[in-house]
Tab-separated table of C-alpha atoms in Angstrom:
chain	number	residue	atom	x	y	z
A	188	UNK	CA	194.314	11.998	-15.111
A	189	UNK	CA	191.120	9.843	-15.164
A	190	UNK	CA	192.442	7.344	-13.681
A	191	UNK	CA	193.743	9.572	-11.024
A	192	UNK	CA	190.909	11.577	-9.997
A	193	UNK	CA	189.128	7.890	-9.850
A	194	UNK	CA	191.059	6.831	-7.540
A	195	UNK	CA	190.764	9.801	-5.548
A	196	UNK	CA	187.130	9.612	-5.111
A	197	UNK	CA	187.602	6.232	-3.877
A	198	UNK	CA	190.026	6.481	-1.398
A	199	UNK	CA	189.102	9.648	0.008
A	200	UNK	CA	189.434	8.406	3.945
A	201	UNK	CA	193.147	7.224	2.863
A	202	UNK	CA	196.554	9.305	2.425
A	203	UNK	CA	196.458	11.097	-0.857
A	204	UNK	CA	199.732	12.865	-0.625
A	205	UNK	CA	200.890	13.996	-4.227
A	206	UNK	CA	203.761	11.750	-3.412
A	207	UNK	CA	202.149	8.336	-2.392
A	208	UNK	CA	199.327	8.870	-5.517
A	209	UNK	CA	202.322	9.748	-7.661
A	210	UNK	CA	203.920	6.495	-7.029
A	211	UNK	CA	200.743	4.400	-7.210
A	212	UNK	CA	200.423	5.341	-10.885
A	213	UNK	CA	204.592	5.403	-11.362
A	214	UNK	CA	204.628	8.362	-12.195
A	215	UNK	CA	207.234	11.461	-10.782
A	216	UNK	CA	204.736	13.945	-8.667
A	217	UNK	CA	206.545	17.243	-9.987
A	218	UNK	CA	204.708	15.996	-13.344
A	219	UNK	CA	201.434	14.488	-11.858
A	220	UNK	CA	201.485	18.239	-10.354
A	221	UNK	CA	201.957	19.677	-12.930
A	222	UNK	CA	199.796	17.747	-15.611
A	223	UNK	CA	196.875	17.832	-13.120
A	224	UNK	CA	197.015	22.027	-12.857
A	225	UNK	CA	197.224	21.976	-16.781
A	226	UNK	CA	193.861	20.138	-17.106
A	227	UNK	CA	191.896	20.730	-14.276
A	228	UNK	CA	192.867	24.196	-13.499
A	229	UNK	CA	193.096	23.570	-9.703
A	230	UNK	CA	196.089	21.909	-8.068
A	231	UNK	CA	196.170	18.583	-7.088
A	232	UNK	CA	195.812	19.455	-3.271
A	233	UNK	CA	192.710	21.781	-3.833
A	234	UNK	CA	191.051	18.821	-5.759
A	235	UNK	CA	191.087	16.592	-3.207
A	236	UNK	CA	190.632	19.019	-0.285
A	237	UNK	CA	187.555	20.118	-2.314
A	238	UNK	CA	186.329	16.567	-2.879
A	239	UNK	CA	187.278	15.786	1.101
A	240	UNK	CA	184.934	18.787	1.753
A	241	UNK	CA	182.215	17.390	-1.195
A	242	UNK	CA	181.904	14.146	0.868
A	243	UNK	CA	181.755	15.914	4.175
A	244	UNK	CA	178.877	17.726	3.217
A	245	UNK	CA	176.916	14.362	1.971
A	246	UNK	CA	177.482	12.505	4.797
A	247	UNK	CA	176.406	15.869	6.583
A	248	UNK	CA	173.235	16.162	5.023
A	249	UNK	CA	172.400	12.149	5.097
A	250	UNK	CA	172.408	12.829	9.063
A	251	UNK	CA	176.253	10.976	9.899
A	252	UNK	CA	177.679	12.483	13.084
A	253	UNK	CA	181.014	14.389	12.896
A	254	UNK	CA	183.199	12.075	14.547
A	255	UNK	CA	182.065	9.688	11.357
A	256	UNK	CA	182.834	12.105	9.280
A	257	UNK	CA	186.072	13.381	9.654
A	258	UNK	CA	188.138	9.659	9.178
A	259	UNK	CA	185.379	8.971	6.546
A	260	UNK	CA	187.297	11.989	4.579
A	261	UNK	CA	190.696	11.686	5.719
A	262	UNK	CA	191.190	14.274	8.145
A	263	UNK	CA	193.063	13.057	11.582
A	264	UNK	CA	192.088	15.520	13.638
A	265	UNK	CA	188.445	17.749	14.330
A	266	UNK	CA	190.749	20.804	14.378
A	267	UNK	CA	191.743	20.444	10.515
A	268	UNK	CA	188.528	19.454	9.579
A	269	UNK	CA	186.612	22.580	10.881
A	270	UNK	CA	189.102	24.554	9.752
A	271	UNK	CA	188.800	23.658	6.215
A	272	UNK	CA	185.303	23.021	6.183
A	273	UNK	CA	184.669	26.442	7.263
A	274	UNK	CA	186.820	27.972	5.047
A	275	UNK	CA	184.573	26.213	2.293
A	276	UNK	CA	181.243	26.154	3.154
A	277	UNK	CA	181.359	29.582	5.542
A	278	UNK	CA	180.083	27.429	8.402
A	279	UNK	CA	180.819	25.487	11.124
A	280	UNK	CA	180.010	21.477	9.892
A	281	UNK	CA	177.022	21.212	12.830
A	282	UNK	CA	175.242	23.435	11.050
A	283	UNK	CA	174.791	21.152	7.759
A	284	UNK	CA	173.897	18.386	9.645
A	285	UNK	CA	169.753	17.173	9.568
């Protein structure tokens, strides 16, 4: 899992789908689901929606402009990304940013 959760980090503006990450690493994504709940007690999608929303904040804070960060984290849309980053942080991403 390692291995997985570096490559996460790394290609956070890419598509992480269980399915495509699954088949990066050969393995079948029913198990990479289920391995990945086992030992980090959080499902696959809420570890990379939380380390989307991680990176979001950073870039936030180091004074990046929205529209930077919203491919810089792999959302496609503002819509999805203020919609999860306010479910998160309890505020609307203009408000983190210096």
């Amino acid at each position: 899992m390692e291995r997985v959760k570096e490559y996460v980090a790394a290609n956070l503006a890419m598509d992480l789908s269980i399915g495509t990450v699954a088949a990066k690493f050969a393995l079948n994504k029913t198990t990479l689901s289920h391995v990945f709940k086992k030992q980090q007690l959080e499902t696959y999608r809420e570890y990379v929606e939380r380390m989307r929303m991680d990176k979001a904040l950073r870039l936030l804070k180091e004074g990046k402009w929205v529209k930077e960060v919203i491919p810089a984290t792999g959302y496609r849309n503002w819509s999805t990304f203020n919609i999860a980053f306010k479910k998160r942080y309890k505020y609307p991403p203009g408000f983190f940013k210096r």
